[in-house]
PDB file of C-alpha atoms in Angstrom:
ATOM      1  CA  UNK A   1     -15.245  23.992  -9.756  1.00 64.00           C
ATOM      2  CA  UNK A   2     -11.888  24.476  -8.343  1.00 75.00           C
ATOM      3  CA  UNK A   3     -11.079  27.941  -7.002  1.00 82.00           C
ATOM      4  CA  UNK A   4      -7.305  28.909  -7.266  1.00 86.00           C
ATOM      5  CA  UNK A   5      -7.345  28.575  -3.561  1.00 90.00           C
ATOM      6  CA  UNK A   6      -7.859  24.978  -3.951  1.00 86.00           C
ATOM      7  CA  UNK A   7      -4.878  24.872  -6.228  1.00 88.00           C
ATOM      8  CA  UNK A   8      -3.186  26.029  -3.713  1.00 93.00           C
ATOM      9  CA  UNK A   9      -3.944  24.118  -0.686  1.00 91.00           C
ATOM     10  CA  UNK A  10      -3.212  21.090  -3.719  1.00 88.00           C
ATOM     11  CA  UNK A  11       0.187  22.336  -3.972  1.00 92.00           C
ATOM     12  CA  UNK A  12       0.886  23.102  -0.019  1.00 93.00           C
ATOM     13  CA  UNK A  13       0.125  19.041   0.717  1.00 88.00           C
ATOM     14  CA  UNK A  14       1.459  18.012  -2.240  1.00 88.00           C
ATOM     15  CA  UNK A  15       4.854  19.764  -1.156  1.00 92.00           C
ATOM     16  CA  UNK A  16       4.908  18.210   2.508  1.00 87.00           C
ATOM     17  CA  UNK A  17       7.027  15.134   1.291  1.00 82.00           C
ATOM     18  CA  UNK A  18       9.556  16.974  -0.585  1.00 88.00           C
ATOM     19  CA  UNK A  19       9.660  19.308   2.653  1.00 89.00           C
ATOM     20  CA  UNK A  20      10.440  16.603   4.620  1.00 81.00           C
ATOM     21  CA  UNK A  21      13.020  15.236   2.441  1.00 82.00           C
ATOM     22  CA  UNK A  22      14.728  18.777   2.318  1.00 87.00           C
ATOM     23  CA  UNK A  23      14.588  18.996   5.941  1.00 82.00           C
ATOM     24  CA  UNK A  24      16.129  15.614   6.144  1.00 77.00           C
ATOM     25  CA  UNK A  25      19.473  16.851   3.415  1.00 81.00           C
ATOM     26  CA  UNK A  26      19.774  20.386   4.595  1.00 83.00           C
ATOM     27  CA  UNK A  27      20.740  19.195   7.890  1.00 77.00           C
ATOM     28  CA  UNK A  28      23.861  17.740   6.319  1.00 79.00           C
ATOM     29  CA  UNK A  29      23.606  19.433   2.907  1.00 84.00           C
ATOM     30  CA  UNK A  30      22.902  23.261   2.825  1.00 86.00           C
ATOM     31  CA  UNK A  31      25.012  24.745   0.038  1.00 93.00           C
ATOM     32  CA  UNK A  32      23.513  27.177  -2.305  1.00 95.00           C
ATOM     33  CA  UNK A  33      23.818  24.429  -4.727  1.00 96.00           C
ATOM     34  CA  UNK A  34      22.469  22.003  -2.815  1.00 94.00           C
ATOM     35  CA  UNK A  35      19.232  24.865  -2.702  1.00 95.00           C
ATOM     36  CA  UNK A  36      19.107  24.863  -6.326  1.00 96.00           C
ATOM     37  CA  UNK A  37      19.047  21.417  -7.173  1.00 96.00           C
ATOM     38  CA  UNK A  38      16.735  20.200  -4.992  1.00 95.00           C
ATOM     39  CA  UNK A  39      14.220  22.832  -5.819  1.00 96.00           C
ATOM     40  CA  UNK A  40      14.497  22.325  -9.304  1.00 97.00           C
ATOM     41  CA  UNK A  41      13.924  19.041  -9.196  1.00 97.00           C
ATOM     42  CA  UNK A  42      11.011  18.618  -7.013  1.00 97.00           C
ATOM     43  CA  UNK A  43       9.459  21.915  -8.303  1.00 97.00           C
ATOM     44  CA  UNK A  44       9.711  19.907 -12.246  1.00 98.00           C
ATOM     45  CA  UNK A  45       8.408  16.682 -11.327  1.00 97.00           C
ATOM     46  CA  UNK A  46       5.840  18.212  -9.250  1.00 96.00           C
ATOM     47  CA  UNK A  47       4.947  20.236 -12.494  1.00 97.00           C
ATOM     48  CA  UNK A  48       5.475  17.313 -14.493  1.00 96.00           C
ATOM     49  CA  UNK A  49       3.330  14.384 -12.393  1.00 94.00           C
ATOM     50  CA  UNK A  50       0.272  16.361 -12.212  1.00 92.00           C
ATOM     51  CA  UNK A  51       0.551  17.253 -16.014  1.00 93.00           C
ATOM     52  CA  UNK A  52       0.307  13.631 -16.430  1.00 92.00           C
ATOM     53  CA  UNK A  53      -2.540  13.063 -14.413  1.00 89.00           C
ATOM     54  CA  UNK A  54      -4.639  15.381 -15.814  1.00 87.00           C
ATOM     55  CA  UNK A  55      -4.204  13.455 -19.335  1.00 87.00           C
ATOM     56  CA  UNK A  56      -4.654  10.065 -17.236  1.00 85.00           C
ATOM     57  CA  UNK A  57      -7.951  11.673 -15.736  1.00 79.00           C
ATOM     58  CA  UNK A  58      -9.053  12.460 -19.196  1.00 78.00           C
ATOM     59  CA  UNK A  59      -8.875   9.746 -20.792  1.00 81.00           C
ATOM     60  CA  UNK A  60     -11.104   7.901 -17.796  1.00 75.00           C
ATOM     61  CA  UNK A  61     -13.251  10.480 -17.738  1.00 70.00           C
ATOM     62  CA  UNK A  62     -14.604   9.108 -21.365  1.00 71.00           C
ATOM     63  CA  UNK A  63     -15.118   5.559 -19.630  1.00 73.00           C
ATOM     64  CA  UNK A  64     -17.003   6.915 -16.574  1.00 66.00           C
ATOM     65  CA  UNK A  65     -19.297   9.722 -15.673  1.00 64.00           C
ATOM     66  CA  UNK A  66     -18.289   9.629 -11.887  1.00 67.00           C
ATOM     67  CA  UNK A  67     -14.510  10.644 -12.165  1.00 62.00           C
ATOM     68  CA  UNK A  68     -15.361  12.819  -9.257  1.00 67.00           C
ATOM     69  CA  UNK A  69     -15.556  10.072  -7.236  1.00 74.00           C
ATOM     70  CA  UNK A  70     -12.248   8.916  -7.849  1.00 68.00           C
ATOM     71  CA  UNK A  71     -10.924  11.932  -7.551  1.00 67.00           C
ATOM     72  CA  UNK A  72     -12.256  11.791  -4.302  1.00 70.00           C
ATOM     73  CA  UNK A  73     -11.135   8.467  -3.312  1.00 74.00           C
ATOM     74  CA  UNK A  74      -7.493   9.150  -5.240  1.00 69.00           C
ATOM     75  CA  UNK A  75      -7.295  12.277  -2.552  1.00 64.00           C
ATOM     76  CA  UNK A  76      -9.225  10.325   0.437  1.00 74.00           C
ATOM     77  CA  UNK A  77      -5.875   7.881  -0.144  1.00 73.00           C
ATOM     78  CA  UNK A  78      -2.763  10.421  -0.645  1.00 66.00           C
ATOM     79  CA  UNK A  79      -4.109  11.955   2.583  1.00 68.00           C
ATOM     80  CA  UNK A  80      -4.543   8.847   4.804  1.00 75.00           C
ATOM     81  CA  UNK A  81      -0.651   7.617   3.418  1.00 70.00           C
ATOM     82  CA  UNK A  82      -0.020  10.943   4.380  1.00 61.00           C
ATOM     83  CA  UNK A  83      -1.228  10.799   8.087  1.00 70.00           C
ATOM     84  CA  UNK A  84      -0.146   6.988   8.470  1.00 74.00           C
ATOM     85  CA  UNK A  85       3.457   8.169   7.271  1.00 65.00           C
ATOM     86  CA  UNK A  86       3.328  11.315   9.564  1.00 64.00           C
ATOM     87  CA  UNK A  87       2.359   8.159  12.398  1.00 70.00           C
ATOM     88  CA  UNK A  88       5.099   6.487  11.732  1.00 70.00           C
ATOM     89  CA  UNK A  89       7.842   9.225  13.157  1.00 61.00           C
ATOM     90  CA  UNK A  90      10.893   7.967  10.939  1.00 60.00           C
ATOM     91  CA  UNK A  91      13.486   9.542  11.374  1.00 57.00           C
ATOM     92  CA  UNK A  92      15.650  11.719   9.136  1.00 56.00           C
ATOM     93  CA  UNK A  93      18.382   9.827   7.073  1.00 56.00           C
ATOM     94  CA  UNK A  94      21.580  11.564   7.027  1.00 52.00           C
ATOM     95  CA  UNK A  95      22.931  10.600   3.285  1.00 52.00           C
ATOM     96  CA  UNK A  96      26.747   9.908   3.335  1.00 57.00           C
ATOM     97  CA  UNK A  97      27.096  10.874  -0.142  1.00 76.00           C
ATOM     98  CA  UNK A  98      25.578  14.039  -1.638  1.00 83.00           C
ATOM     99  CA  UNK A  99      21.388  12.368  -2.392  1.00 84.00           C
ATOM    100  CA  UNK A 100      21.424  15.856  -4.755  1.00 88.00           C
ATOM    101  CA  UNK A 101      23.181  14.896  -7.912  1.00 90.00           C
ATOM    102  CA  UNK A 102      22.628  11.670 -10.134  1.00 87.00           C
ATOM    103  CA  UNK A 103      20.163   8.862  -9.763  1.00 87.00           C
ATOM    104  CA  UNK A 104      19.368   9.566  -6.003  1.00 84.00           C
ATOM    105  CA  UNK A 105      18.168  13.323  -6.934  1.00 90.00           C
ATOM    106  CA  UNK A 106      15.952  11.864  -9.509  1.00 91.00           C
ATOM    107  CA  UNK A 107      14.714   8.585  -7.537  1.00 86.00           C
ATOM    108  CA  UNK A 108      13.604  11.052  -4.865  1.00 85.00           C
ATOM    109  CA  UNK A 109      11.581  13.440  -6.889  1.00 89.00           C
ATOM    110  CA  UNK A 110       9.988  10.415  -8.236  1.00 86.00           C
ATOM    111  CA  UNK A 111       9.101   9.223  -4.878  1.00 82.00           C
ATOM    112  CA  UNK A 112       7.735  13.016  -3.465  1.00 84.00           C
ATOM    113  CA  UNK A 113       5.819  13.646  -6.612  1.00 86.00           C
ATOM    114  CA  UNK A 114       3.928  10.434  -6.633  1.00 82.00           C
ATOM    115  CA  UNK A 115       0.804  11.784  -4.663  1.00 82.00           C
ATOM    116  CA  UNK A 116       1.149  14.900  -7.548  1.00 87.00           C
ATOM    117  CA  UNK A 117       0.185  12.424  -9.933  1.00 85.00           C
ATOM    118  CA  UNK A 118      -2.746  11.439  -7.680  1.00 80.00           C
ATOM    119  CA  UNK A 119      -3.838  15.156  -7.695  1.00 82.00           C
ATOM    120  CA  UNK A 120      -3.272  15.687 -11.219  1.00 84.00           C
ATOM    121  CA  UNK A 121      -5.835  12.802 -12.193  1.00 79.00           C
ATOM    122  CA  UNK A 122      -8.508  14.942  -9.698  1.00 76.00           C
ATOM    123  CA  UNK A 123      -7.324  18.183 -11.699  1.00 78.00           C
ATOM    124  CA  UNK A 124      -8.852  16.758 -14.734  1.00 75.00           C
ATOM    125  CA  UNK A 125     -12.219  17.393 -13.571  1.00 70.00           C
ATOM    126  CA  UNK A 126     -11.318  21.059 -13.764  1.00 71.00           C
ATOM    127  CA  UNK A 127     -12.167  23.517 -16.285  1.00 69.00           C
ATOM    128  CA  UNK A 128      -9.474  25.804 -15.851  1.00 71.00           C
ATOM    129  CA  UNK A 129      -6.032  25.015 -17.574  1.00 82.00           C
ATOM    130  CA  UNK A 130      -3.756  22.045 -16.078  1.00 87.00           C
ATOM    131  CA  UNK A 131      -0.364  23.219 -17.030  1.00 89.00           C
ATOM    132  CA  UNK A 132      -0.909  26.823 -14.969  1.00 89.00           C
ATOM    133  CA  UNK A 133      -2.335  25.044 -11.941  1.00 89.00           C
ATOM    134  CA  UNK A 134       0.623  22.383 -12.376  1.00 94.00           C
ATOM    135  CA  UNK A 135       2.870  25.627 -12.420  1.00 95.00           C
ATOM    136  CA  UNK A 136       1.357  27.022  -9.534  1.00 94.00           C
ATOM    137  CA  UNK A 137       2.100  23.146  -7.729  1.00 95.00           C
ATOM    138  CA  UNK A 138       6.087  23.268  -8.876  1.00 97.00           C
ATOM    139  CA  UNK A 139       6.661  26.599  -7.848  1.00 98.00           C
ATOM    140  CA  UNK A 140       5.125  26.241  -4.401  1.00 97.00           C
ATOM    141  CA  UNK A 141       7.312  22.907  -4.060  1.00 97.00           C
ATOM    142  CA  UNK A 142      10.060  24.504  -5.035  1.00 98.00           C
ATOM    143  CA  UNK A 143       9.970  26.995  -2.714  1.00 98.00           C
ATOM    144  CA  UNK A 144       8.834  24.402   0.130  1.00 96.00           C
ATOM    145  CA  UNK A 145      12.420  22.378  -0.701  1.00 96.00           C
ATOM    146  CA  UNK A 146      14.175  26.006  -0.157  1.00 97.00           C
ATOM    147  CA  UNK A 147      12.177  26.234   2.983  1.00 94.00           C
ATOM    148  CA  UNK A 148      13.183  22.580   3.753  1.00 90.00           C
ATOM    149  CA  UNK A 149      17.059  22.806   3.269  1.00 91.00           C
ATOM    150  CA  UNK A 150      17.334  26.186   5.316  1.00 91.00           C
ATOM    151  CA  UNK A 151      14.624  24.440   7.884  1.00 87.00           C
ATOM    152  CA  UNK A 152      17.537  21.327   7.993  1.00 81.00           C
ATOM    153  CA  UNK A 153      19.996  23.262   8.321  1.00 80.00           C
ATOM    154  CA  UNK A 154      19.055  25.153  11.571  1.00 78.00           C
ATOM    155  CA  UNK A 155      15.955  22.941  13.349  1.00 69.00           C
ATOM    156  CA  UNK A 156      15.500  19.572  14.607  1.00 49.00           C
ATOM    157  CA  UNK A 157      13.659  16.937  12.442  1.00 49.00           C
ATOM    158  CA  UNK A 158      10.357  17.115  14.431  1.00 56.00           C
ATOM    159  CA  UNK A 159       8.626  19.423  12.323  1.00 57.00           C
ATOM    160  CA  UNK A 160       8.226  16.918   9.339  1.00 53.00           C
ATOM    161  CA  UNK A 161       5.750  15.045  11.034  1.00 59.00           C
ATOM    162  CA  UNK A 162       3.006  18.075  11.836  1.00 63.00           C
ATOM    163  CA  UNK A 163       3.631  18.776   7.866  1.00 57.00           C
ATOM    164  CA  UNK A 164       2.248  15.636   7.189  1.00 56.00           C
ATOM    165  CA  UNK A 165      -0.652  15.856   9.296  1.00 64.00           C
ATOM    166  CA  UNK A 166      -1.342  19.310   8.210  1.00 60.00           C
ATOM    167  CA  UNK A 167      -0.759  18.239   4.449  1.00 54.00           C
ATOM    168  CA  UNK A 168      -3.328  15.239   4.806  1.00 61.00           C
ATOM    169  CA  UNK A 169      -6.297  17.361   6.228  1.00 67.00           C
ATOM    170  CA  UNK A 170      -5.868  19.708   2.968  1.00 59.00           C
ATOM    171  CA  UNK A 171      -6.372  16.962   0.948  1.00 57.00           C
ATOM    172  CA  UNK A 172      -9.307  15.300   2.588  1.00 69.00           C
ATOM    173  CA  UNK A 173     -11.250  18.572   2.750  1.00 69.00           C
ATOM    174  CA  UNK A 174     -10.428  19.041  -1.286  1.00 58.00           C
ATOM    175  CA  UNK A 175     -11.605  15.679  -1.627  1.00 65.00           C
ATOM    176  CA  UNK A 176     -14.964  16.170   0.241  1.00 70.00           C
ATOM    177  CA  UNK A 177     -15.354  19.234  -1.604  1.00 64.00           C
ATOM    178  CA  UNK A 178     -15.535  16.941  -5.126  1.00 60.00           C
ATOM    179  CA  UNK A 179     -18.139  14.792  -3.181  1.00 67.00           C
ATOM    180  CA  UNK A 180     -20.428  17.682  -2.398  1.00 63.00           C
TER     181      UNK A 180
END
């Protein structure tokens, strides 16, 4: 069973990229609109991409008893992509135009929320209800990108990569806890 602090440590990794990213446009980009948007977005599509892993998850779980250990293996792989990318030290981009409005904004909540989705199909496996756990995973990402943009604005771009290595040891311990 999956305790709400298990939600949360789900929602703390899974908000690592989209802390990153925020890091990455607050240096440049740090207006209170610049807040808003960026929040909102990651905080809905990391509500959203869990949501729809849940119903993925369900559906397999009527083709296979042991969903729990591909839950495990789902989470076993967010968290080493997670370390490997934290490896890699790439650098912040500085954006020339502003990434928080149009197709950029959307293309990267798409590309933070994709280990959500991930999550969400290990979520099915829980009793307790999807959409307030996938709450609980958008508001803490929401308030990460906050965190992120006023982190941009005022620190140096080092602190991404201990986020990631943080974020990927949350998610291996979750997924050793479906194993055991």
């Amino acid at each position: 069973m999956i305790s709400f602090i298990d939600i949360l440590g789900i929602a703390v990794a899974m908000s690592i990229d989209a802390f990153c990213v925020s890091v990455c446009i607050g240096v440049k980009y740090h207006q209170p609109k610049h807040y808003l948007r960026l929040g909102g977005s990651f905080g809905f599509f990391q509500f959203l991409m869990p949501v729809l892993g849940a119903v993925a998850g369900r559906v397999l779980l009527g083709y296979t008893d042991n969903l729990k250990y591909l839950a495990a293996f789902i989470l076993f792989f967010v968290a080493f992509n997670m370390l490997r990318e934290g490896l890699q030290h790439k650098e912040c981009r500085v954006y020339l135009s502003d990434p928080t409005v149009g197709l950029s904004i959307i293309m990267l909540s798409l590309a933070t929320s994709m280990d959500a989705l991930g999550a969400g199909i290990s979520l099915a496996l829980w009793d307790g209800g999807i959409v307030s756990a996938s709450c609980i995973i958008g508001v803490v990402c929401m308030c990460f990108a906050f965190g992120g943009v006023h982190m941009g604005r005022s620190s140096s771009k080092y602190i991404g990569h201990y986020a990631e290595y943080a974020g990927s040891a949350v998610l291996a311990v979750i997924g050793l806890k479906f194993i055991f």
